[in-house]
mmCIF file of C-alpha atoms in Angstrom:
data_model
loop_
_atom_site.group_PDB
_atom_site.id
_atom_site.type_symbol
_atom_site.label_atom_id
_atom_site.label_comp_id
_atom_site.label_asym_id
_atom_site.label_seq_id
_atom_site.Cartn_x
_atom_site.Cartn_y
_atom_site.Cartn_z
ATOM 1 C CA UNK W 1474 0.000 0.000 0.000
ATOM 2 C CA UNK W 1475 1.542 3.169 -1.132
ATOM 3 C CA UNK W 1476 1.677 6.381 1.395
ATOM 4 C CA UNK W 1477 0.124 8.631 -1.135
ATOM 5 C CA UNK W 1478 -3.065 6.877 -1.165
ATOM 6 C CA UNK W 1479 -3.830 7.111 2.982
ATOM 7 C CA UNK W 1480 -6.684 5.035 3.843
ATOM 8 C CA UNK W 1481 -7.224 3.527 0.236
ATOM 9 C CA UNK W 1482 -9.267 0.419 1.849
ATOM 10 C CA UNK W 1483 -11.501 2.167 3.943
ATOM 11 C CA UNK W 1484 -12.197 4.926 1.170
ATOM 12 C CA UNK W 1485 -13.033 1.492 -1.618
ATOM 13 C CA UNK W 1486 -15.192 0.159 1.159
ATOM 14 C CA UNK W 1487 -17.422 3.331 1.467
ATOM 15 C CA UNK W 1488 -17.499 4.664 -1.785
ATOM 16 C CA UNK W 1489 -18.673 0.331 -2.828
ATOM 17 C CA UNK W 1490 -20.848 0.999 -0.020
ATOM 18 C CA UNK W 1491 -22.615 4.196 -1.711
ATOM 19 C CA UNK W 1492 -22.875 3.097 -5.073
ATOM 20 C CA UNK W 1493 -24.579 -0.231 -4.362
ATOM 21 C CA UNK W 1494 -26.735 1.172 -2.055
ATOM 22 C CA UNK W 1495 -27.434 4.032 -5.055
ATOM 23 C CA UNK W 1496 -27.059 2.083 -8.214
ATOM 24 C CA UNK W 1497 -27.659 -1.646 -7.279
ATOM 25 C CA UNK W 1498 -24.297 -4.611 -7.257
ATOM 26 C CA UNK W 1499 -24.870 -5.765 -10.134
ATOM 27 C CA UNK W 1500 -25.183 -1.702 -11.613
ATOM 28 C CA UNK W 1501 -21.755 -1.157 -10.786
ATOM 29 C CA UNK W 1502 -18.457 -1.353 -11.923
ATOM 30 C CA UNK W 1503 -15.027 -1.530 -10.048
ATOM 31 C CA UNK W 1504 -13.764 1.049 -12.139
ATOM 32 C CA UNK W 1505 -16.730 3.404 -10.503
ATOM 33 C CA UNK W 1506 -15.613 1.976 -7.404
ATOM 34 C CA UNK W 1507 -12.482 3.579 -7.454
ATOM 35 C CA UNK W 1508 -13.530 6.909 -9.455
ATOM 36 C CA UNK W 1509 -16.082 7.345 -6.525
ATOM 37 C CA UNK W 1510 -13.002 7.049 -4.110
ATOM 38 C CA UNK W 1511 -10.696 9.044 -5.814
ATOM 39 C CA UNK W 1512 -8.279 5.982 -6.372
ATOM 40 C CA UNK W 1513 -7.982 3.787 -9.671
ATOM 41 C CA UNK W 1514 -8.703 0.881 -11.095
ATOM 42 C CA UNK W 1515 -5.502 -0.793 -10.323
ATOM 43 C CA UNK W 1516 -5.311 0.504 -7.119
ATOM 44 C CA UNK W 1517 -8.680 -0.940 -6.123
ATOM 45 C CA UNK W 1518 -6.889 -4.866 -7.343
ATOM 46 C CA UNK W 1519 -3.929 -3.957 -4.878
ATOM 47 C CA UNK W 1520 -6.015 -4.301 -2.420
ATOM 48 C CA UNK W 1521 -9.441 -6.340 -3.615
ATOM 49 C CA UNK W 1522 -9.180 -9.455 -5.524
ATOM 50 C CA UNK W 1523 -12.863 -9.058 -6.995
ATOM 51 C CA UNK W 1524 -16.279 -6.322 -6.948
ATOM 52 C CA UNK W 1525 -17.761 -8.655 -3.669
ATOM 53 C CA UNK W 1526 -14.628 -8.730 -1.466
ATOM 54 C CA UNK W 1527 -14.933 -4.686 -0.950
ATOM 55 C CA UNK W 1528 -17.757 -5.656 1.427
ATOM 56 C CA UNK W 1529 -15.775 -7.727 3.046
ATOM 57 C CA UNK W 1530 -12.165 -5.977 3.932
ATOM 58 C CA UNK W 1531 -12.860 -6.524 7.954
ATOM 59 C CA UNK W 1532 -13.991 -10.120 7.687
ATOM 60 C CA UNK W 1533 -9.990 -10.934 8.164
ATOM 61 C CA UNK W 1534 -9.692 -8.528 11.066
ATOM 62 C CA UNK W 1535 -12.858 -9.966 12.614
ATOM 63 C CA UNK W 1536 -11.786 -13.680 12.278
ATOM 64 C CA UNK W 1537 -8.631 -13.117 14.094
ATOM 65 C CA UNK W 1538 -9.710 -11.075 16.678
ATOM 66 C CA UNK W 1539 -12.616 -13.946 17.336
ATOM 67 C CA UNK W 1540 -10.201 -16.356 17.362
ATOM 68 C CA UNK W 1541 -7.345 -14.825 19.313
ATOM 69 C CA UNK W 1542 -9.712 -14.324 22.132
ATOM 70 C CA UNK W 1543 -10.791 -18.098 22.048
ATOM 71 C CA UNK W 1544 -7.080 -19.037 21.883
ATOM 72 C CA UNK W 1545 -5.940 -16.668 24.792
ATOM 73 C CA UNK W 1546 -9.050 -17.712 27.541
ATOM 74 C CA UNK W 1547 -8.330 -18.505 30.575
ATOM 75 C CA UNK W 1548 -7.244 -22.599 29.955
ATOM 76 C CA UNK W 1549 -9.674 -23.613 32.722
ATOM 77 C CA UNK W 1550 -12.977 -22.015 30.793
ATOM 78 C CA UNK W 1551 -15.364 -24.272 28.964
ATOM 79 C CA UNK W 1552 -15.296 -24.235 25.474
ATOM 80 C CA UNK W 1553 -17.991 -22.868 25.105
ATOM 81 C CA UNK W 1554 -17.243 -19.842 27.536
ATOM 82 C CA UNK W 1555 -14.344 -19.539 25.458
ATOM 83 C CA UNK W 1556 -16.581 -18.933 22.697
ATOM 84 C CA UNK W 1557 -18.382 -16.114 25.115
ATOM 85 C CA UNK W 1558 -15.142 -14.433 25.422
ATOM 86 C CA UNK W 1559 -14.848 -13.984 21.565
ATOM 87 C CA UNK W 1560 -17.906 -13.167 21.141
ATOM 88 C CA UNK W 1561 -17.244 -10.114 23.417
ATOM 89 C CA UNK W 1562 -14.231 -9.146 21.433
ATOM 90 C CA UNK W 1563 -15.542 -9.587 18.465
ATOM 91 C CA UNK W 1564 -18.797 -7.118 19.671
ATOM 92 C CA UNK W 1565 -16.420 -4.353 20.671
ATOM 93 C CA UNK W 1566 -15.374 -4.231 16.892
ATOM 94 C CA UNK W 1567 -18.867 -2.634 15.762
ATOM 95 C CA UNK W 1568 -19.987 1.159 16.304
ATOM 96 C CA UNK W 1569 -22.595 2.420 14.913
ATOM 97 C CA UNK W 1570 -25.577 0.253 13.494
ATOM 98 C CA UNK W 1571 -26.454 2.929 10.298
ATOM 99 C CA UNK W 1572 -24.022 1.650 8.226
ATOM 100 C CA UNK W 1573 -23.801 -1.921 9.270
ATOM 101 C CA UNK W 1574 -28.034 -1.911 8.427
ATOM 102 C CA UNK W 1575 -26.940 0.104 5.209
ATOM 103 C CA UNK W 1576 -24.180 -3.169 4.386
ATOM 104 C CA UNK W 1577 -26.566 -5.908 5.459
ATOM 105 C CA UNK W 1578 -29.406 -4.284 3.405
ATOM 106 C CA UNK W 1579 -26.921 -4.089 -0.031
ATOM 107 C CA UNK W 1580 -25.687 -8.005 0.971
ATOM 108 C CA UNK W 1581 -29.351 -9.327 1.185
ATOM 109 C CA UNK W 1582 -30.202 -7.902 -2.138
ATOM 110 C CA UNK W 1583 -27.491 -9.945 -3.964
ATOM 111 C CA UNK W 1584 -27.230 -13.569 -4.122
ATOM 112 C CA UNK W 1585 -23.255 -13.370 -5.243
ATOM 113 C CA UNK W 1586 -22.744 -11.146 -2.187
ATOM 114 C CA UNK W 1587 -24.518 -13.515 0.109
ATOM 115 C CA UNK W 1588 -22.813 -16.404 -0.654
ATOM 116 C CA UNK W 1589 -19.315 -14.657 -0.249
ATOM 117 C CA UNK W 1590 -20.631 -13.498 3.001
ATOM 118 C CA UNK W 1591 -21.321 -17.687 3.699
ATOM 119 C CA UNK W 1592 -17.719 -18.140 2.496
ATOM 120 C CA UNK W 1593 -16.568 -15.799 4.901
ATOM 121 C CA UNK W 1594 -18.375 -17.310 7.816
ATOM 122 C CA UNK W 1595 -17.478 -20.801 6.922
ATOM 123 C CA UNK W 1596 -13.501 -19.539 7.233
ATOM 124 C CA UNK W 1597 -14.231 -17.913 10.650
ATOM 125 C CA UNK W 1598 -16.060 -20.972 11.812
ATOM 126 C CA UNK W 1599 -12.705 -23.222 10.856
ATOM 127 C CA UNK W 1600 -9.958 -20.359 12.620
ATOM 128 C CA UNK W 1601 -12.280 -20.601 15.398
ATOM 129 C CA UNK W 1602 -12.413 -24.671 15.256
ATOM 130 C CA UNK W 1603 -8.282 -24.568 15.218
ATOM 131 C CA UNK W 1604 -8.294 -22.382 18.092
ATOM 132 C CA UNK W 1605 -10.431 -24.460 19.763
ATOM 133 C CA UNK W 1606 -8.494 -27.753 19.041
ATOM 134 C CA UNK W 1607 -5.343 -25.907 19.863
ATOM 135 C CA UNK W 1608 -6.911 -25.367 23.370
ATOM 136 C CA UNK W 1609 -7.408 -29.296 23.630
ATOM 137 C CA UNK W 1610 -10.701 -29.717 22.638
ATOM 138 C CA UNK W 1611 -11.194 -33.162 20.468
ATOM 139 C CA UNK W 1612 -13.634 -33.222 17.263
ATOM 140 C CA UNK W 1613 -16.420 -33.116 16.973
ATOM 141 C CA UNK W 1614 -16.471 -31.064 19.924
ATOM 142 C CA UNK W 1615 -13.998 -28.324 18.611
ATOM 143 C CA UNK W 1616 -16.338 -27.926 15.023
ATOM 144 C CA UNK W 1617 -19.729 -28.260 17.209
ATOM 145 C CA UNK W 1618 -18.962 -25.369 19.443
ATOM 146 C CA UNK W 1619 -17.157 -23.205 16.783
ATOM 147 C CA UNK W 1620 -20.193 -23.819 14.361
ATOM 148 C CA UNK W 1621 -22.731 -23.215 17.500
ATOM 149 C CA UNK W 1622 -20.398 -19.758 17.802
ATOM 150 C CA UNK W 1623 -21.102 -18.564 14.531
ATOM 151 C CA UNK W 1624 -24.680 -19.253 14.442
ATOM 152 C CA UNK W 1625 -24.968 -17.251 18.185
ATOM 153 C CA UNK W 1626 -22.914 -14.592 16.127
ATOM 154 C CA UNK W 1627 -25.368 -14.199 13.300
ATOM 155 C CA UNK W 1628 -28.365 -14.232 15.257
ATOM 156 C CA UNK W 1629 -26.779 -11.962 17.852
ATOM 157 C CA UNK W 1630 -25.663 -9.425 15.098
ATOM 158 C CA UNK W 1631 -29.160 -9.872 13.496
ATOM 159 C CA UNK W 1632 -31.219 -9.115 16.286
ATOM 160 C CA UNK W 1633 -28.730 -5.844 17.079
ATOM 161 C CA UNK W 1634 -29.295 -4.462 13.798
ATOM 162 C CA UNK W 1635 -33.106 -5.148 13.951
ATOM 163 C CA UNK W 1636 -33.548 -3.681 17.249
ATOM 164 C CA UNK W 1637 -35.661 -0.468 17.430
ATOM 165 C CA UNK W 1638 -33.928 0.659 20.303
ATOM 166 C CA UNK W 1639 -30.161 1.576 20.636
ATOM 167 C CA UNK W 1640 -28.676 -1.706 22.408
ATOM 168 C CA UNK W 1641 -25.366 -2.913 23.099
ATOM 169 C CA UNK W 1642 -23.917 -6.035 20.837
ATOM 170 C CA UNK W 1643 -22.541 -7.793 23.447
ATOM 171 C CA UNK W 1644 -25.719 -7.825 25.093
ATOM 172 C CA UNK W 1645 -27.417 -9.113 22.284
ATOM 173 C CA UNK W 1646 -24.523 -11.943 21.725
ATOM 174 C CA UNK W 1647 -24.851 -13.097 25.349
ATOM 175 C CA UNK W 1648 -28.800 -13.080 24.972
ATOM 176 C CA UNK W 1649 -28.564 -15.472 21.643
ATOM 177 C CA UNK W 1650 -26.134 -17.618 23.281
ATOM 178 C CA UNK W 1651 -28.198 -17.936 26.259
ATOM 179 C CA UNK W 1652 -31.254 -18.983 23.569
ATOM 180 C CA UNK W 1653 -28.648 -21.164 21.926
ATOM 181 C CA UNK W 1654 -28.012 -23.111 25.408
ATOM 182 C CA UNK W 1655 -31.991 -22.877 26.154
ATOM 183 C CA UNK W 1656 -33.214 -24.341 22.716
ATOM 184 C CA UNK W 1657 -30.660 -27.303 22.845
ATOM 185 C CA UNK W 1658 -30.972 -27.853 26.923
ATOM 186 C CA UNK W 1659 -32.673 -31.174 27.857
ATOM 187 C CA UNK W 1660 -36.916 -30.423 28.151
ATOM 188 C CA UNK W 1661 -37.802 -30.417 31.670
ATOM 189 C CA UNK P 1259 -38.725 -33.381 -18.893
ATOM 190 C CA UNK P 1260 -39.431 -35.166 -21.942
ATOM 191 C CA UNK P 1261 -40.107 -39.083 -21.740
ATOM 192 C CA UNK P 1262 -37.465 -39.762 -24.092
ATOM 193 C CA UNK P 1263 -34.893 -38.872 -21.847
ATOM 194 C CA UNK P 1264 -36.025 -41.386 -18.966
ATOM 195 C CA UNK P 1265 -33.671 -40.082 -15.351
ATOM 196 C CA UNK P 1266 -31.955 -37.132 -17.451
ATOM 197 C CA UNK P 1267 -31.216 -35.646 -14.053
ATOM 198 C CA UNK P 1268 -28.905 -38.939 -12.614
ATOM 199 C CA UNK P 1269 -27.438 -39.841 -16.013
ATOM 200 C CA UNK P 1270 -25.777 -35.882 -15.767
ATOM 201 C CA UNK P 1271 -25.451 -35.979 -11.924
ATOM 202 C CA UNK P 1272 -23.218 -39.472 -12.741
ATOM 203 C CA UNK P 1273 -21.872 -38.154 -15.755
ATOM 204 C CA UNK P 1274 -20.705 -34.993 -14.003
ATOM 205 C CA UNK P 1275 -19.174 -36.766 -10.927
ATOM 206 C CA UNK P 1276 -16.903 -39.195 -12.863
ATOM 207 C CA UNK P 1277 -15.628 -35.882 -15.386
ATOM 208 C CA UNK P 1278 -14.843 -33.300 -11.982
ATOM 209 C CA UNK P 1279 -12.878 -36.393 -10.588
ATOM 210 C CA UNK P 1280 -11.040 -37.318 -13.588
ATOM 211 C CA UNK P 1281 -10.330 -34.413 -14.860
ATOM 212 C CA UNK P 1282 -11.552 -31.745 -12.562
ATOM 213 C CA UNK P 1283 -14.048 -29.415 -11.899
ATOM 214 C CA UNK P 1284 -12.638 -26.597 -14.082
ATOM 215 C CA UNK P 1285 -11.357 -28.343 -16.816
ATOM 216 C CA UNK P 1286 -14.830 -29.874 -17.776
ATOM 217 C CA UNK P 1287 -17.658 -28.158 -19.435
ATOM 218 C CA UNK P 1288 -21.570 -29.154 -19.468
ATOM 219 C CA UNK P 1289 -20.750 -30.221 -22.872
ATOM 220 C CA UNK P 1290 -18.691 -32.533 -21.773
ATOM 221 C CA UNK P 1291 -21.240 -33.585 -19.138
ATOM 222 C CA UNK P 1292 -24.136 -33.142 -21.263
ATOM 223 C CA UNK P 1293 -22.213 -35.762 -24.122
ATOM 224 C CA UNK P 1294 -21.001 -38.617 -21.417
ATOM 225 C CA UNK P 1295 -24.190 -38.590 -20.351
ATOM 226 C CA UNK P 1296 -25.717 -39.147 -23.735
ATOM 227 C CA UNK P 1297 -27.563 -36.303 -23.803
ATOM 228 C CA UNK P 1298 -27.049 -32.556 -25.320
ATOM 229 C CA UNK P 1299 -26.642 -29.343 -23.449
ATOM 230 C CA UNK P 1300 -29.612 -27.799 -24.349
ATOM 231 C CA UNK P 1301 -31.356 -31.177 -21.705
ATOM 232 C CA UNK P 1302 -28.493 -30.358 -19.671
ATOM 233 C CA UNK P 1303 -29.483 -26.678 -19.267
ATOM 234 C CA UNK P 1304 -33.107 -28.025 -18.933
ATOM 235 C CA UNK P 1305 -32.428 -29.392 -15.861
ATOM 236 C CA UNK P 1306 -29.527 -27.547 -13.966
ATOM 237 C CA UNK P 1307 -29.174 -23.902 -14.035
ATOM 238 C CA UNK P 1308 -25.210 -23.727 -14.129
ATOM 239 C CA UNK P 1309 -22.261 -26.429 -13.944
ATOM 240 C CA UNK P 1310 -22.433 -26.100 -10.282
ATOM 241 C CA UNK P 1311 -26.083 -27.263 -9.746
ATOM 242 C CA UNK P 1312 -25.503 -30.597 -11.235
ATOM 243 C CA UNK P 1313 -23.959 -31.738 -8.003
ATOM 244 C CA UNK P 1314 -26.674 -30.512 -5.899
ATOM 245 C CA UNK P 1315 -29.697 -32.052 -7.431
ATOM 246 C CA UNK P 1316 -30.948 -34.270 -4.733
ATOM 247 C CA UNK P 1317 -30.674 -30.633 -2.337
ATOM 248 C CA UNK P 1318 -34.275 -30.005 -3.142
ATOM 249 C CA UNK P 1319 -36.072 -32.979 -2.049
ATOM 250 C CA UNK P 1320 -33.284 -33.012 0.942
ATOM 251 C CA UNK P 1321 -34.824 -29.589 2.162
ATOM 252 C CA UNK P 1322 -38.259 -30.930 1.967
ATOM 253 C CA UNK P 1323 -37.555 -33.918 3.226
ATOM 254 C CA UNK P 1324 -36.180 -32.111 6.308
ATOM 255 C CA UNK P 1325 -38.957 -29.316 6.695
ATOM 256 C CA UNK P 1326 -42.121 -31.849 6.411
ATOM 257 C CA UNK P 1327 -40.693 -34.139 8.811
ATOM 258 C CA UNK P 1328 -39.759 -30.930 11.313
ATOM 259 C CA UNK P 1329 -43.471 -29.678 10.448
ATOM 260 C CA UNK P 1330 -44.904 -33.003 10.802
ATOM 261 C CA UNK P 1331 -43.490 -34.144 14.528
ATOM 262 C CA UNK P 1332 -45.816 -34.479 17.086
ATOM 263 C CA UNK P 1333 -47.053 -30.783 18.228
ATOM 264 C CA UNK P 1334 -45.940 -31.900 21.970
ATOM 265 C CA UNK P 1335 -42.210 -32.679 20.796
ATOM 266 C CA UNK P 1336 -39.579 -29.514 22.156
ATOM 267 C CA UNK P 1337 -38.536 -27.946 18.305
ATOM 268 C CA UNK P 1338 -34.915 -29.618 18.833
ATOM 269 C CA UNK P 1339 -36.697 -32.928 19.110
ATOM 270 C CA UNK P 1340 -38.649 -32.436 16.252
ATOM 271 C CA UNK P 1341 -34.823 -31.180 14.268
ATOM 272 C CA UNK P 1342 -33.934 -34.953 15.647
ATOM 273 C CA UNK P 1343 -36.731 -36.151 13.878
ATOM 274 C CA UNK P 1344 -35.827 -34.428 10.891
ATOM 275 C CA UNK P 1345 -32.478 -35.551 10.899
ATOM 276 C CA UNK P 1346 -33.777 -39.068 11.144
ATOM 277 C CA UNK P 1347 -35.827 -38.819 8.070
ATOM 278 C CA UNK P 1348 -33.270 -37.395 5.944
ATOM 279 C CA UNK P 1349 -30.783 -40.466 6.846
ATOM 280 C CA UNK P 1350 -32.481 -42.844 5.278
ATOM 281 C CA UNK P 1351 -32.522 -40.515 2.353
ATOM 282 C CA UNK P 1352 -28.320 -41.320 2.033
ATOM 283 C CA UNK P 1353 -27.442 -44.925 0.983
ATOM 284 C CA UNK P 1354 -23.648 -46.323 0.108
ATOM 285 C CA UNK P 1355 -20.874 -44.126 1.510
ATOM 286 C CA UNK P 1356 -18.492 -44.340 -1.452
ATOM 287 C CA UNK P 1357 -20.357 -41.917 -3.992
ATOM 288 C CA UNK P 1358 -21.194 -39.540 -1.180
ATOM 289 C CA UNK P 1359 -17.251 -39.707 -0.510
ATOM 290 C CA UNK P 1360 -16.287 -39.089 -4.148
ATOM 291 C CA UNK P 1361 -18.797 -36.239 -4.080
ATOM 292 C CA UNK P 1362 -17.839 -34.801 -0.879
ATOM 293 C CA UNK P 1363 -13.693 -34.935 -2.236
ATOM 294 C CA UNK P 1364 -15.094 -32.937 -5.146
ATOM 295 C CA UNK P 1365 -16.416 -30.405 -3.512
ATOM 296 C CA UNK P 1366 -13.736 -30.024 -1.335
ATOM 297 C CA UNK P 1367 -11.130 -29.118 -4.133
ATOM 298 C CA UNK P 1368 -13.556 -26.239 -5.700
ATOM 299 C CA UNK P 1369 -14.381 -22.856 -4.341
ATOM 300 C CA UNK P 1370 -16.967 -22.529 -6.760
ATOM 301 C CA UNK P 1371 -18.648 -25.597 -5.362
ATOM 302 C CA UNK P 1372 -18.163 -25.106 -1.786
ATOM 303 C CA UNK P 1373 -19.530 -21.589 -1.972
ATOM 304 C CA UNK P 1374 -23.141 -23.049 -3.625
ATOM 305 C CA UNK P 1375 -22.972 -25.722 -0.787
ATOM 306 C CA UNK P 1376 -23.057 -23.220 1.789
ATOM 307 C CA UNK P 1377 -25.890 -21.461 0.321
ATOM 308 C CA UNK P 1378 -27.908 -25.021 -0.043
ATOM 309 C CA UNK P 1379 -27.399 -25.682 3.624
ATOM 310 C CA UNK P 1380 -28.475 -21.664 4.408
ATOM 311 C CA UNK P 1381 -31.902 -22.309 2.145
ATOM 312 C CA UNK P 1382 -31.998 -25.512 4.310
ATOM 313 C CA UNK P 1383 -32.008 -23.768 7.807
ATOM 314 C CA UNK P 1384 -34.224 -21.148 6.555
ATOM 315 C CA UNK P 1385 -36.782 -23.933 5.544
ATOM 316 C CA UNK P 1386 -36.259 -25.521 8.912
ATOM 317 C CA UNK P 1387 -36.959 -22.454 10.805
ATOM 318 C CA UNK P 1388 -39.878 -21.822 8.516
ATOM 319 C CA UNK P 1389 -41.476 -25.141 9.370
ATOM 320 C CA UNK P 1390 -40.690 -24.593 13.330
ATOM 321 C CA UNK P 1391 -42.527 -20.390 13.604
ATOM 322 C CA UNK P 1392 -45.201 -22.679 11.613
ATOM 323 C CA UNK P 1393 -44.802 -25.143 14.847
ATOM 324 C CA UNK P 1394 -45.343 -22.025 17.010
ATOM 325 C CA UNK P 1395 -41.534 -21.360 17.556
ATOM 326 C CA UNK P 1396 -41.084 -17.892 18.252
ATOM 327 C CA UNK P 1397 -37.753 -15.960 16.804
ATOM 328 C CA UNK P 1398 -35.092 -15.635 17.514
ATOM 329 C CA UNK P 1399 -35.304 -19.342 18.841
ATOM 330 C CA UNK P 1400 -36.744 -20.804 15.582
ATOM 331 C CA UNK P 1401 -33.658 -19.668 14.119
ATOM 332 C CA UNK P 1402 -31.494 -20.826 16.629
ATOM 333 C CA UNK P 1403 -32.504 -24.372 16.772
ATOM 334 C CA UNK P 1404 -32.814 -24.400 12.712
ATOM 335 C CA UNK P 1405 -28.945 -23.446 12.383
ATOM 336 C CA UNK P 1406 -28.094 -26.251 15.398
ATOM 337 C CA UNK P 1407 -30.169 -28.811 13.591
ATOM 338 C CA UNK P 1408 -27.531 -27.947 9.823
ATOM 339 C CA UNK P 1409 -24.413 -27.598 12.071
ATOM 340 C CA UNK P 1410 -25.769 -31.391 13.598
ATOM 341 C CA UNK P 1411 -26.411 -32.310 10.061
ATOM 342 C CA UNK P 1412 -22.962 -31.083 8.675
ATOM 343 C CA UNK P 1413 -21.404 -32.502 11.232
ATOM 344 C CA UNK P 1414 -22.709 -35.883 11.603
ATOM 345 C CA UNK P 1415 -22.371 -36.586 7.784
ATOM 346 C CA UNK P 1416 -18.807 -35.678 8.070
ATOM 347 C CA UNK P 1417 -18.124 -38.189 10.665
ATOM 348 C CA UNK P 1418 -20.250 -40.947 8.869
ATOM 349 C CA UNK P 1419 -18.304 -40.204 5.510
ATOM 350 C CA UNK P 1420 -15.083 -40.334 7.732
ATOM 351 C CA UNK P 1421 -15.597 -43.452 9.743
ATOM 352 C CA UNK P 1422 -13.462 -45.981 8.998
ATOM 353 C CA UNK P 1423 -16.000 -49.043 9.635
ATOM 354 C CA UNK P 1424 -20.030 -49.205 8.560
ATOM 355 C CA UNK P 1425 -22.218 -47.196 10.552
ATOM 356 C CA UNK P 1426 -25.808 -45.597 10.339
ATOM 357 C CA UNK P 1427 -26.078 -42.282 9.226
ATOM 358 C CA UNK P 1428 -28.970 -41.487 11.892
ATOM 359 C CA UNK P 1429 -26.656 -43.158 14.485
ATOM 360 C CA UNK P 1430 -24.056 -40.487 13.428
ATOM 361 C CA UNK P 1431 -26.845 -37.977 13.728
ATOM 362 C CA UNK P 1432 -28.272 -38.792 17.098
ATOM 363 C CA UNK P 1433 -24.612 -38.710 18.549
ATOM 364 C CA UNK P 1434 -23.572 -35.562 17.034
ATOM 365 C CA UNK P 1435 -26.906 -33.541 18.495
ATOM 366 C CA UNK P 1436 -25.822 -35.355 21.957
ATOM 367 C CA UNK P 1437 -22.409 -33.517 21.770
ATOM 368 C CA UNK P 1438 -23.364 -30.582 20.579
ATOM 369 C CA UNK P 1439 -25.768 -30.615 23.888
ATOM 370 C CA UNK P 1440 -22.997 -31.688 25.700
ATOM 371 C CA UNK P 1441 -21.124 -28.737 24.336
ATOM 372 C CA UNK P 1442 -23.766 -26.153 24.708
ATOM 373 C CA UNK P 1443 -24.547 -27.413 28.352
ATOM 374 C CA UNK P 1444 -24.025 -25.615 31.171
ATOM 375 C CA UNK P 1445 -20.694 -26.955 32.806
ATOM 376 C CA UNK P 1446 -21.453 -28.979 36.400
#
């Protein structure tokens, strides 16, 4: 990443943002992409391999930081209160809901974007699988708790952007895990 | 379908499977499908919508299988009970191991292919949770248990594909929902 183009990720990100949101995915071309941003074509490949993977430049940042805090949990939590843990770092890595509602809105209106965001999920599931493993936890165990992690994650995130009140994303990870544990728990 | 072209659908499912694992998924076209199977791409196209559909044919009748069996349980079973129930119907759906294998090792070595499996099992769980709000399941917890029942699914076919003697698919099922309530549980 050259100096002289400060920021060129985050600039891609919301001028993609903008113009599908304006013009539609499948309405616009990478080479608008980077006009919009001020940056070119080639500049835009540096750092995107393709038009979907602008959505997705913090899915790499939000997959480490998920599994980082699984790996560095206290070694005498459960796995799946390792999987709490991560879900509280990972929460901490969202402000504002506008523009999340703004990105979720562009992703459900494209079925290229929506399996890319699938993709990206699947990957996050598997770091968070090897983290798990790494922490001693045998298979199927390790994939079973990761996967149960990621669906607490979507639902979580889901019910955070749908909420017509301003709440925290932690609290609405903890709540969905909680539902998780309740919907799976033994009937009394 | 025309009657002169009596199971169109498995000849090219077949035909497809043996060309991606001879030669690859990339390096063979739906013409090439379309003529091992005796047939011409314009059938081909008749049936499946791209070169990746082909391998997920049965996917259809797998969702429904899964959904009227959820929708069907007794109205007194818990909604994961009635996911257990779904799972078990389904099973019997799978019979020999070593062309779900070959499948499965395809799949594996293509993005492309991987990607549209992830968006099967998505239309899946949202068929699932469909047939449990129609149960009476209220959200988020009809989503919840709809994702646990795919990650069981996932799971458990994995570990029947992967086991090294004979075993029941529903067998593998029924343990892998155990541990992931094991998993999910609270710790004693």
């Amino acid at each position: 990443m050259g100096r002289w183009e400060p920021n060129a990720c985050g600039r891609l990100a919301q001028a993609a943002l903008e113009l599908f949101d304006e013009r539609g995915y499948e309405q616009t071309t990478v080479a608008e992409i980077a006009k919009r941003a001020g940056l070119t074509e080639r500049t835009y490949f540096r750092h995107y391999a393709d038009k979907c993977e602008v959505m997705f430049g913090k899915s790499g940042a939000l997959q480490e930081e998920f599994a980082t805090a699984v790996a560095e949990a206290p070694a005498s939590m459960a796995p799946i209160d390792a999987i709490a843990a991560g879900l509280e770092a990972v929460s901490q890595m969202f402000a504002g809901r506008r523009e999340h509602r703004q990105r979720q809105a562009v992703i459900a209106a494209n079925a290229e974007l929506q399996e890319r965001e699938l993709t990206k999920y699947a990957s996050m599931s598997a770091a968070i699988a090897d983290a798990l493993r790494r922490r001693g936890v045998a298979e199927p165990s390790a994939t079973l708790t990761a996967e149960a992690g990621i669906v607490v994650f979507k639902v979580g995130f889901r019910l955070w952007l749908a909420a017509s009140e301003e709440c925290e994303l932690s609290q609405m990870m903890r709540e969905s895990l909680e539902d998780l544990r309740a919907v799976t728990a033994p009937q009394r």
